[in-house]
Coordinates of C-alpha atoms in Angstrom, one line a residue:
Chain A
M1 CA 10.0 -35.2 22.5
N2 CA 8.8 -31.6 22.7
I3 CA 7.7 -30.4 19.3
I4 CA 7.9 -26.7 18.6
L5 CA 6.5 -26.7 15.1
K6 CA 4.6 -29.3 13.3
T7 CA 3.3 -29.1 9.8
E8 CA 1.0 -31.5 8.1
N9 CA 0.5 -31.8 4.4
L10 CA 1.2 -28.1 3.7
S11 CA 0.6 -27.3 0.1
K12 CA 0.9 -24.1 -1.9
R13 CA 0.3 -23.5 -5.6
Y14 CA 1.2 -20.4 -7.6
G15 CA -0.8 -20.8 -10.8
A16 CA 0.7 -23.8 -12.6
I17 CA 3.6 -24.1 -10.2
Q18 CA 3.3 -26.4 -7.2
A19 CA 5.6 -24.5 -4.8
L20 CA 4.9 -26.8 -1.9
D21 CA 3.5 -30.3 -2.1
G22 CA 2.2 -32.0 1.1
L23 CA 5.0 -30.9 3.4
S24 CA 5.0 -32.6 6.9
L25 CA 7.7 -31.7 9.4
S26 CA 8.2 -32.0 13.1
I27 CA 10.7 -29.7 14.6
P28 CA 11.9 -30.6 18.1
R29 CA 12.6 -28.0 20.8
G30 CA 16.2 -27.0 21.1
S31 CA 17.2 -28.3 17.7
V32 CA 18.9 -26.4 14.9
Y33 CA 16.8 -27.6 12.1
G34 CA 18.1 -27.1 8.6
I35 CA 15.7 -26.9 5.6
L36 CA 17.9 -27.7 2.6
G37 CA 17.0 -27.5 -1.0
P38 CA 18.0 -25.9 -4.3
N39 CA 16.6 -22.6 -5.4
G40 CA 12.8 -22.8 -6.0
S41 CA 12.5 -26.0 -3.8
G42 CA 9.8 -24.3 -1.6
K43 CA 11.9 -23.4 1.5
T44 CA 10.9 -19.8 1.6
T45 CA 7.3 -20.7 0.8
A46 CA 7.2 -23.2 3.7
L47 CA 8.7 -20.6 6.1
G48 CA 6.3 -17.9 4.7
I49 CA 3.4 -20.1 5.5
I50 CA 4.4 -21.0 9.1
L51 CA 5.1 -17.3 9.7
G52 CA 1.7 -16.2 8.4
A53 CA 2.9 -14.2 5.4
I54 CA 1.8 -16.7 2.8
R55 CA -1.6 -18.4 2.6
A56 CA -1.4 -22.2 2.2
N57 CA -3.8 -23.9 -0.2
S58 CA -4.2 -26.8 2.1
G59 CA -2.6 -28.5 5.2
S60 CA -2.2 -27.3 8.7
W61 CA 0.5 -26.4 11.2
S62 CA 0.9 -25.7 14.9
W63 CA 3.3 -23.6 16.9
F64 CA 4.1 -24.8 20.5
G65 CA 1.3 -27.4 20.1
D66 CA -1.4 -24.7 19.5
E67 CA -3.3 -23.4 16.6
P68 CA -1.0 -20.8 15.1
G69 CA -1.7 -17.1 15.8
P70 CA 0.0 -13.7 16.0
E71 CA 0.7 -14.3 19.7
H72 CA 2.9 -17.3 18.8
L73 CA 4.8 -15.3 16.2
R74 CA 5.7 -12.7 18.8
K75 CA 7.8 -15.5 20.4
V76 CA 9.5 -16.3 17.1
G77 CA 12.3 -14.1 15.7
S78 CA 12.4 -14.3 12.0
L79 CA 14.3 -13.2 8.9
L80 CA 12.4 -14.3 5.8
E81 CA 14.2 -14.1 2.5
K82 CA 15.6 -10.6 2.9
P83 CA 15.4 -7.9 5.6
N84 CA 12.2 -5.9 5.2
F85 CA 12.5 -2.4 6.7
L86 CA 11.4 1.1 5.8
P87 CA 14.4 2.7 3.9
Y88 CA 13.8 6.2 5.1
L89 CA 14.1 5.3 8.8
T90 CA 17.2 4.6 10.8
G91 CA 18.1 1.1 11.8
E92 CA 17.3 1.9 15.4
R93 CA 13.9 3.3 14.5
N94 CA 13.1 0.3 12.4
L95 CA 13.9 -2.0 15.3
K96 CA 11.7 0.1 17.6
I97 CA 8.8 -0.7 15.2
V98 CA 9.6 -4.4 15.4
A99 CA 9.8 -4.2 19.2
D100 CA 6.4 -2.4 19.3
I101 CA 4.9 -5.1 17.1
R102 CA 6.4 -7.9 19.3
G103 CA 5.5 -6.0 22.5
T104 CA 9.1 -6.5 23.8
G105 CA 9.9 -2.9 24.8
Y106 CA 13.0 -1.1 23.6
D107 CA 15.5 -2.6 26.1
S108 CA 16.6 -5.4 23.9
I109 CA 17.4 -3.2 20.9
E110 CA 20.9 -2.2 22.0
P111 CA 22.1 -5.7 22.9
A112 CA 20.8 -7.0 19.6
L113 CA 22.6 -4.3 17.7
V114 CA 25.8 -5.0 19.5
K115 CA 25.5 -8.8 19.0
T116 CA 25.0 -8.4 15.3
G117 CA 27.8 -5.8 15.0
I118 CA 25.7 -2.9 13.7
Y119 CA 25.5 -0.7 16.7
D120 CA 27.7 2.0 15.3
R121 CA 25.4 2.5 12.3
R122 CA 22.2 2.4 14.3
K123 CA 21.5 6.1 13.6
S124 CA 21.9 5.8 9.8
N125 CA 19.0 5.4 7.5
F126 CA 18.4 1.9 6.3
H127 CA 18.8 2.8 2.6
T128 CA 22.4 3.8 3.3
Y129 CA 23.3 0.3 4.5
S130 CA 25.3 -2.2 2.5
L131 CA 23.7 -5.6 1.8
G132 CA 25.6 -7.2 4.6
M133 CA 24.6 -4.5 7.1
K134 CA 20.9 -4.9 6.1
Q135 CA 21.2 -8.6 6.7
R136 CA 22.8 -7.9 10.1
L137 CA 19.9 -5.6 11.0
G138 CA 17.5 -8.3 10.0
L139 CA 19.2 -10.6 12.4
A140 CA 19.1 -8.0 15.1
A141 CA 15.3 -7.7 14.6
A142 CA 15.0 -11.5 14.8
L143 CA 16.8 -11.5 18.1
L144 CA 14.7 -8.8 19.8
G145 CA 12.9 -9.8 23.0
D146 CA 14.7 -13.1 23.5
P147 CA 12.5 -15.2 21.2
E148 CA 12.0 -18.9 21.9
V149 CA 12.5 -19.8 18.2
L150 CA 14.6 -18.2 15.4
V151 CA 13.5 -18.8 11.8
L152 CA 16.2 -17.7 9.5
D153 CA 15.9 -17.9 5.7
E154 CA 19.3 -17.8 4.0
P155 CA 20.8 -15.7 6.9
T156 CA 24.3 -15.4 5.4
N157 CA 23.0 -13.9 2.1
G158 CA 25.2 -10.9 1.2
L159 CA 27.7 -11.4 4.0
D160 CA 31.4 -11.4 3.6
P161 CA 33.4 -14.4 4.9
Q162 CA 33.8 -12.8 8.3
G163 CA 30.1 -12.1 8.4
I164 CA 29.3 -15.7 7.5
Y165 CA 31.5 -16.9 10.3
D166 CA 29.9 -14.4 12.7
V167 CA 26.4 -15.6 11.8
R168 CA 27.3 -19.2 12.2
Q169 CA 28.8 -18.5 15.6
L170 CA 25.7 -16.5 16.5
I171 CA 23.4 -19.4 15.5
M172 CA 25.4 -21.9 17.4
D173 CA 25.5 -19.5 20.5
E174 CA 21.7 -19.2 20.3
A175 CA 21.3 -22.9 20.0
R176 CA 23.6 -23.5 23.0
C177 CA 21.3 -21.2 25.0
G178 CA 18.5 -23.7 24.2
R179 CA 16.8 -21.7 21.5
T180 CA 15.3 -23.6 18.6
V181 CA 16.7 -22.5 15.3
I182 CA 15.0 -23.2 11.9
L183 CA 17.4 -22.4 9.2
A184 CA 16.6 -22.5 5.5
S185 CA 19.6 -22.6 3.1
H186 CA 20.9 -23.9 -0.1
I187 CA 24.5 -23.7 1.2
L188 CA 25.2 -27.3 2.2
D189 CA 28.4 -26.5 4.1
E190 CA 26.4 -24.0 6.2
V191 CA 23.7 -26.6 7.1
E192 CA 26.2 -29.4 7.8
K193 CA 28.2 -27.1 10.1
V194 CA 25.4 -25.8 12.3
C195 CA 22.4 -28.1 12.1
T196 CA 21.4 -31.0 14.3
H197 CA 18.5 -31.9 12.0
V198 CA 18.0 -31.6 8.3
A199 CA 15.0 -31.8 5.9
V200 CA 15.7 -31.9 2.2
L201 CA 13.2 -30.3 -0.1
S202 CA 13.0 -30.5 -3.9
K203 CA 10.2 -29.1 -6.1
G204 CA 8.2 -28.5 -3.0
K205 CA 8.4 -32.1 -1.8
L206 CA 10.1 -33.5 1.3
L207 CA 12.7 -36.0 0.1
A208 CA 14.2 -36.8 3.5
Q209 CA 14.3 -35.6 7.1
G210 CA 16.1 -36.7 10.3
T211 CA 19.1 -35.8 12.4
T212 CA 22.1 -34.7 10.4
A213 CA 24.0 -37.7 11.6
E214 CA 21.3 -40.2 10.5
L215 CA 21.1 -38.6 7.1
L216 CA 24.9 -38.6 6.6
K217 CA 25.1 -42.2 7.8
S218 CA 22.5 -43.5 5.3
A219 CA 25.2 -44.3 2.8
D220 CA 29.0 -44.7 2.4
V221 CA 31.1 -44.5 -0.7
I222 CA 33.9 -47.0 -1.4
E223 CA 36.4 -46.1 -4.1
I224 CA 38.0 -49.2 -5.7
A225 CA 40.2 -49.7 -8.7
A226 CA 41.9 -52.7 -10.4
D227 CA 43.9 -53.3 -13.6
N228 CA 40.9 -54.8 -15.3
L229 CA 38.2 -52.2 -14.5
D230 CA 35.5 -53.8 -16.7
K231 CA 35.9 -57.2 -15.0
L232 CA 35.9 -55.5 -11.6
Q233 CA 32.7 -53.7 -12.5
S234 CA 31.0 -56.9 -13.7
V235 CA 31.9 -58.6 -10.4
L236 CA 30.6 -55.8 -8.3
E237 CA 27.4 -55.5 -10.2
K238 CA 26.6 -59.0 -9.0
N239 CA 27.1 -58.0 -5.4
T240 CA 23.7 -57.2 -3.9
L241 CA 25.3 -55.1 -1.2
V242 CA 26.4 -52.5 -3.7
K243 CA 23.6 -50.1 -4.3
K244 CA 25.1 -48.0 -7.0
I245 CA 28.3 -48.0 -9.1
V246 CA 29.7 -44.8 -10.7
R247 CA 32.7 -45.0 -12.9
N248 CA 34.9 -42.0 -12.2
G249 CA 38.0 -42.2 -14.5
N250 CA 40.0 -45.3 -13.4
I251 CA 38.1 -45.6 -10.2
L252 CA 34.7 -47.1 -9.4
E253 CA 32.6 -45.4 -6.7
L254 CA 30.4 -47.8 -4.9
T255 CA 27.5 -46.7 -2.8
V256 CA 26.9 -49.1 0.1
D257 CA 25.1 -49.2 3.4
P258 CA 27.3 -47.8 6.2
A259 CA 26.9 -51.2 8.1
T260 CA 28.4 -53.1 5.2
P261 CA 31.7 -54.7 6.2
M262 CA 34.6 -54.0 3.7
E263 CA 35.4 -57.7 3.3
R264 CA 31.9 -58.4 1.9
I265 CA 33.0 -56.2 -1.0
T266 CA 36.7 -57.2 -1.4
E267 CA 36.4 -61.0 -1.0
P268 CA 34.3 -61.6 -4.1
V269 CA 36.7 -59.4 -6.0
A270 CA 39.7 -61.5 -4.8
R271 CA 37.8 -64.7 -5.6
A272 CA 37.5 -63.5 -9.2
G273 CA 41.3 -63.2 -9.4
L274 CA 41.4 -59.4 -9.2
S275 CA 43.6 -57.4 -6.9
A276 CA 42.6 -53.9 -5.9
T277 CA 45.1 -51.2 -6.8
H278 CA 43.1 -48.6 -4.9
L279 CA 40.7 -49.0 -2.0
L280 CA 39.2 -46.2 0.1
R281 CA 36.1 -45.9 2.2
R282 CA 34.7 -42.5 2.9
A283 CA 31.6 -41.3 4.8
T284 CA 29.1 -39.4 2.8
K285 CA 29.3 -35.6 2.9
L286 CA 26.0 -33.9 3.1
E287 CA 26.7 -32.5 -0.3
S288 CA 26.9 -35.9 -2.0
R289 CA 23.9 -37.2 0.0
F290 CA 21.9 -34.1 -1.0
L291 CA 22.9 -34.5 -4.7
D292 CA 21.9 -38.1 -4.6
L293 CA 18.5 -37.2 -3.2
I294 CA 18.0 -34.5 -5.7
K295 CA 19.1 -36.7 -8.6
G296 CA 16.8 -39.4 -7.4
D297 CA 13.9 -36.9 -7.4
N298 CA 14.7 -35.8 -10.9
Chain B
M1 CA -4.9 0.7 19.9
R2 CA -2.1 2.5 21.7
R3 CA 0.5 0.0 20.3
I4 CA -0.8 0.5 16.8
L5 CA -0.6 4.3 17.2
T6 CA 3.0 4.0 18.5
I7 CA 3.9 1.8 15.5
E8 CA 2.3 4.3 13.1
Y9 CA 4.1 7.2 14.8
N10 CA 7.5 5.5 14.5
K11 CA 6.8 4.9 10.8
L12 CA 5.6 8.4 10.0
I13 CA 8.1 10.5 12.0
G14 CA 10.8 10.0 9.5
Y15 CA 8.7 10.0 6.4
R16 CA 9.1 13.3 4.6
A17 CA 6.0 13.2 2.4
F18 CA 3.8 12.9 5.6
W19 CA 5.0 16.3 6.7
V20 CA 5.4 17.9 3.3
L21 CA 2.0 17.2 1.7
P22 CA -0.2 18.3 4.7
G23 CA 2.2 21.4 4.9
I24 CA 1.5 22.1 1.2
Y25 CA -2.2 21.8 1.9
A26 CA -2.1 24.2 4.7
I27 CA 0.0 26.8 2.8
L28 CA -2.2 26.5 -0.4
M29 CA -5.4 26.9 1.7
L30 CA -4.0 30.0 3.5
L31 CA -2.7 31.5 0.2
F32 CA -5.9 30.9 -1.6
F33 CA -8.0 32.6 1.0
R34 CA -5.6 35.4 1.4
I35 CA -5.9 36.1 -2.4
F36 CA -9.7 35.4 -2.5
T37 CA -10.6 37.7 0.3
R38 CA -8.7 40.6 -1.3
L39 CA -10.7 40.3 -4.6
D40 CA -13.4 42.9 -5.3
M41 CA -14.8 41.3 -8.5
I42 CA -15.3 37.8 -9.7
Q43 CA -16.0 36.3 -13.1
V44 CA -19.3 34.4 -13.3
N45 CA -20.7 33.2 -16.7
G46 CA -18.4 35.6 -18.5
E47 CA -19.6 38.7 -16.5
R48 CA -17.6 40.5 -13.8
V49 CA -19.7 41.0 -10.7
P50 CA -18.9 42.3 -7.3
I51 CA -17.8 39.5 -5.0
E52 CA -20.2 40.4 -2.3
S53 CA -23.1 39.6 -4.5
I54 CA -21.8 36.2 -5.2
L55 CA -20.0 35.2 -2.1
R56 CA -22.6 35.8 0.6
M57 CA -20.2 35.8 3.4
E58 CA -22.7 34.5 5.9
K59 CA -22.1 31.3 4.1
V60 CA -18.3 31.6 4.5
W61 CA -18.0 28.2 6.2
H62 CA -19.9 26.5 3.4
Y63 CA -17.7 28.1 0.7
L64 CA -14.6 27.2 2.7
T65 CA -15.4 23.5 3.3
W66 CA -16.6 23.1 -0.3
F67 CA -13.5 24.7 -1.8
A68 CA -11.2 22.8 0.6
G69 CA -12.7 19.6 -0.7
F70 CA -10.6 19.9 -3.8
F71 CA -7.5 19.4 -1.7
H72 CA -8.6 16.0 -0.5
Y73 CA -6.5 14.7 -3.4
L74 CA -3.3 15.6 -1.7
F75 CA -4.3 13.3 1.2
I76 CA -5.3 10.6 -1.3
A77 CA -1.8 10.9 -2.8
L78 CA -0.3 10.7 0.6
I79 CA -2.1 7.5 1.7
I80 CA -1.3 5.8 -1.6
L81 CA 2.4 6.8 -1.1
L82 CA 2.3 5.4 2.5
I83 CA 0.7 2.1 1.4
G84 CA 2.9 1.7 -1.7
N85 CA 6.0 2.3 0.3
E86 CA 5.1 -0.2 3.0
M87 CA 4.1 -2.9 0.5
R88 CA 7.1 -2.4 -1.8
N89 CA 9.6 -2.5 1.0
G90 CA 8.1 -5.7 2.4
F91 CA 7.1 -3.9 5.6
W92 CA 3.8 -5.7 5.8
R93 CA 5.5 -9.1 5.5
M94 CA 7.9 -8.1 8.3
A95 CA 5.0 -6.8 10.4
V96 CA 2.9 -10.0 10.0
T97 CA 5.8 -12.4 10.5
S98 CA 6.7 -10.5 13.7
G99 CA 3.2 -11.0 15.1
L100 CA 1.0 -8.1 13.9
R101 CA -2.5 -9.1 12.9
R102 CA -3.4 -8.4 9.3
V103 CA -6.4 -6.4 10.5
D104 CA -4.0 -4.2 12.5
L105 CA -2.2 -3.2 9.3
L106 CA -5.5 -1.6 8.2
T107 CA -6.4 -0.3 11.7
G108 CA -3.2 1.6 11.7
K109 CA -4.0 3.2 8.3
W110 CA -7.6 4.0 9.5
L111 CA -6.0 5.8 12.5
V112 CA -3.7 7.8 10.2
M113 CA -6.7 8.6 8.0
G114 CA -8.5 9.9 11.0
I115 CA -5.6 12.1 11.9
L116 CA -5.2 13.4 8.4
S117 CA -9.0 14.1 8.2
L118 CA -8.8 15.9 11.6
F119 CA -5.8 17.9 10.4
S120 CA -7.5 19.0 7.2
T121 CA -10.7 20.0 9.1
A122 CA -8.6 22.0 11.6
I123 CA -6.9 23.8 8.8
V124 CA -10.3 24.7 7.2
L125 CA -11.4 26.1 10.5
L126 CA -8.2 28.0 11.0
V127 CA -8.4 29.5 7.5
G128 CA -12.1 30.3 8.1
Y129 CA -11.3 32.4 11.1
L130 CA -8.4 34.0 9.4
A131 CA -10.5 34.7 6.3
A132 CA -13.1 36.4 8.5
G133 CA -10.4 38.8 9.7
F134 CA -9.2 39.7 6.2
A135 CA -12.6 39.7 4.3
P136 CA -13.6 42.9 2.5
V137 CA -17.1 42.5 3.9
D138 CA -18.4 41.9 7.4
I139 CA -19.0 38.2 8.2
P140 CA -22.1 38.0 10.3
D141 CA -21.7 34.5 11.5
T142 CA -18.3 33.2 12.5
A143 CA -19.6 30.8 15.1
F144 CA -18.0 27.3 15.1
P145 CA -19.7 25.4 12.2
L146 CA -20.2 22.0 13.8
Q147 CA -22.3 20.4 11.1
L148 CA -20.1 21.5 8.2
A149 CA -16.9 20.6 10.1
T150 CA -18.3 17.1 10.8
L151 CA -19.4 16.7 7.2
F152 CA -16.0 17.9 6.0
F153 CA -14.2 15.5 8.3
L154 CA -16.3 12.7 7.0
Q155 CA -15.8 13.7 3.4
A156 CA -12.0 13.9 3.9
F157 CA -12.1 10.4 5.5
C158 CA -14.2 9.0 2.6
Y159 CA -11.9 10.4 0.0
I160 CA -8.8 9.1 1.7
Q161 CA -10.5 5.6 2.1
F162 CA -11.0 5.7 -1.7
G163 CA -7.2 6.3 -2.0
L164 CA -6.4 3.6 0.6
T165 CA -8.4 1.0 -1.3
A166 CA -7.0 2.0 -4.6
G167 CA -3.5 2.0 -3.1
I168 CA -3.9 -1.5 -1.6
W169 CA -5.2 -3.0 -4.8
L170 CA -2.9 -1.3 -7.2
E171 CA 0.2 -1.6 -4.9
R172 CA 2.2 0.9 -7.0
T173 CA 2.4 4.5 -5.9
G174 CA 2.7 6.3 -9.2
L175 CA 0.2 4.2 -11.0
G176 CA -2.2 4.4 -8.0
I177 CA -2.1 8.2 -7.9
L178 CA -2.4 8.5 -11.7
L179 CA -5.4 6.2 -11.9
V180 CA -7.2 7.8 -9.0
L181 CA -6.8 11.3 -10.6
L182 CA -7.8 10.0 -14.0
Y183 CA -10.9 8.4 -12.5
A184 CA -11.8 11.5 -10.6
M185 CA -11.2 13.9 -13.5
A186 CA -12.4 11.8 -16.5
G187 CA -13.5 8.3 -15.4
E188 CA -16.4 9.0 -13.1
P189 CA -17.8 11.9 -15.2
L190 CA -17.6 9.7 -18.3
I191 CA -19.2 6.7 -16.6
G192 CA -21.8 9.0 -15.2
Y193 CA -22.6 10.3 -18.6
F194 CA -23.7 6.9 -19.9
L195 CA -25.6 5.9 -16.8
P196 CA -29.2 6.7 -15.7
T197 CA -29.2 9.6 -13.2
A198 CA -30.4 7.3 -10.4
I199 CA -27.3 5.1 -10.8
K200 CA -24.9 8.0 -11.5
E201 CA -25.9 9.5 -8.2
W202 CA -24.4 6.4 -6.5
L203 CA -20.9 6.9 -8.0
P204 CA -18.5 7.2 -5.1
L205 CA -16.8 10.5 -5.7
N206 CA -20.1 12.0 -6.7
V207 CA -21.6 10.8 -3.4
F208 CA -18.7 12.1 -1.3
A209 CA -18.8 15.5 -3.1
S210 CA -22.5 15.8 -2.3
L211 CA -21.7 15.7 1.4
I212 CA -21.0 19.4 1.0
P213 CA -23.2 20.8 -1.8
N214 CA -21.8 23.3 -4.3
P215 CA -22.6 26.7 -2.8
V216 CA -21.8 28.6 -6.0
L217 CA -24.5 26.8 -7.9
E218 CA -27.0 27.7 -5.2
D219 CA -25.9 31.4 -5.2
V220 CA -26.1 31.8 -8.9
G221 CA -29.5 30.1 -9.0
L222 CA -28.5 26.9 -10.7
G223 CA -29.9 24.7 -8.0
T224 CA -28.0 22.5 -5.6
S225 CA -26.4 19.1 -5.7
A226 CA -28.7 16.4 -7.0
I227 CA -28.9 14.5 -3.7
T228 CA -29.6 15.8 -0.2
T229 CA -27.0 15.8 2.5
G230 CA -28.9 13.0 4.3
L231 CA -28.9 10.8 1.3
A232 CA -25.2 11.6 0.7
L233 CA -24.5 10.6 4.3
T234 CA -26.2 7.3 3.9
R235 CA -24.6 6.5 0.6
S236 CA -21.2 7.6 1.9
A237 CA -21.5 5.2 4.8
V238 CA -22.4 2.4 2.3
W239 CA -19.3 3.3 0.2
L240 CA -17.1 3.6 3.2
A241 CA -18.1 0.0 4.3
L242 CA -17.7 -1.3 0.7
L243 CA -14.3 0.3 0.2
G244 CA -13.1 -0.8 3.7
G245 CA -14.4 -4.3 3.0
L246 CA -12.5 -4.4 -0.4
A247 CA -9.3 -3.2 1.3
W248 CA -9.7 -5.9 4.0
L249 CA -10.4 -8.6 1.4
K250 CA -7.1 -7.8 -0.3
V251 CA -5.1 -7.5 2.9
R252 CA -6.6 -10.7 4.4
N253 CA -6.0 -12.9 1.3
T254 CA -2.9 -11.6 -0.2
D255 CA 0.5 -13.4 0.1
L256 CA 2.9 -10.9 1.6

């Protein structure tokens, strides 16, 4: 597999706070790689390091299989945390500066402005933009010069529902063109909808990584109920295939391996003389998987 | 280098302070010399004496460059504003993540400092030639003062480098300007007061000021600056390297 970005044991400490703790990631070419984590989990720090803005205390990383350098970052379009532009310049002038830095020429400015829906306000000063418009300009800057990789940190921040939809479409369009997208977000729905791969961070540590499908398949939830819930629970507690039992009102939620056949759960229940009044198997949503991981870490 | 110049140009073209502060400098210089060259008498040590006896106009370039040195603080303020704006608005972060080398952030500023120093030197020369035209006495030597112009350029560059380093370390525009002015007006004289002369003569603003010795002191017979121009040149070079190194240290190691 062709790896675009590889990090090994990246660590960063801010005083007493360990912002990143031995992060190792491998991001395949052409993937939409979601970095998921609650606020303060180290997502922005990780992206800041790989983009050269933040100094790591230890660890290493490589872009395109090489030692990282400015020449690699010119092939990476990025939006880190918030759009950073000079407020007294127009949107277009700010993009000219980015184009000069990346050495892409000014030809890609107009298409990027059109694609992000901010073309009509290109002559306005940046400080007159709304939060959503600033975010769109940040995305336009990231798209300049047809970059091989897009690194987007919370790209839907400040956008209205239409804007959020537009950005998701844009990310998926870019991915369809073969571009690798690295997307940091704490919005689970956003990651689940657009990402092919996911890494989950908490307190600077990597809790899990893999394809979104693998991560979602790692556990299923079975909802079960019976007239005698206490007896039902004691029967299920003896079943080694049940990883976790959560009592939710009159229903027990069982966490099981996705490969576990339903009969291996229901037969012992029937043998105990119980009949299920409610039985439902559901695949894990990223949200519940994420919350499980975070709870486990805590 | 051309790419960095283009980036700086695109940044500065819309920045009002970049045009206003040098404009104020030019106007103030022109106004001052317009007034000064119309004076007949001047107050020295409580006595009014004819200006010709004090201001020996064959030294017009010396007076001009020395006096114009007081306006370096306008350019110090400008460079602190530029740095503070860029750091506060996350421009440096954006530039580095887009592929600009950290050293290029400084190279851009050194180019701007060179342009500002050239501009202030050009204004001094322009005012000098204008002053010659308006002076109440004949000016025997209005030839191009290459040595003084070079020293003035260097002095301007050194002062602005002082502002650049202060701006980078302090990061805040208002605080940066205030602290530099406080240091220049009170800090360095106070520090100098408690130091042995040999060390006091190494203090940065004292060294930079010595590049163009005070001509009034010479003319009223109170001696010249404590260190020679040659020594001031050497020490300015040391300070320039030190201040540049300090600025680089911060830019290289800071999290943007």
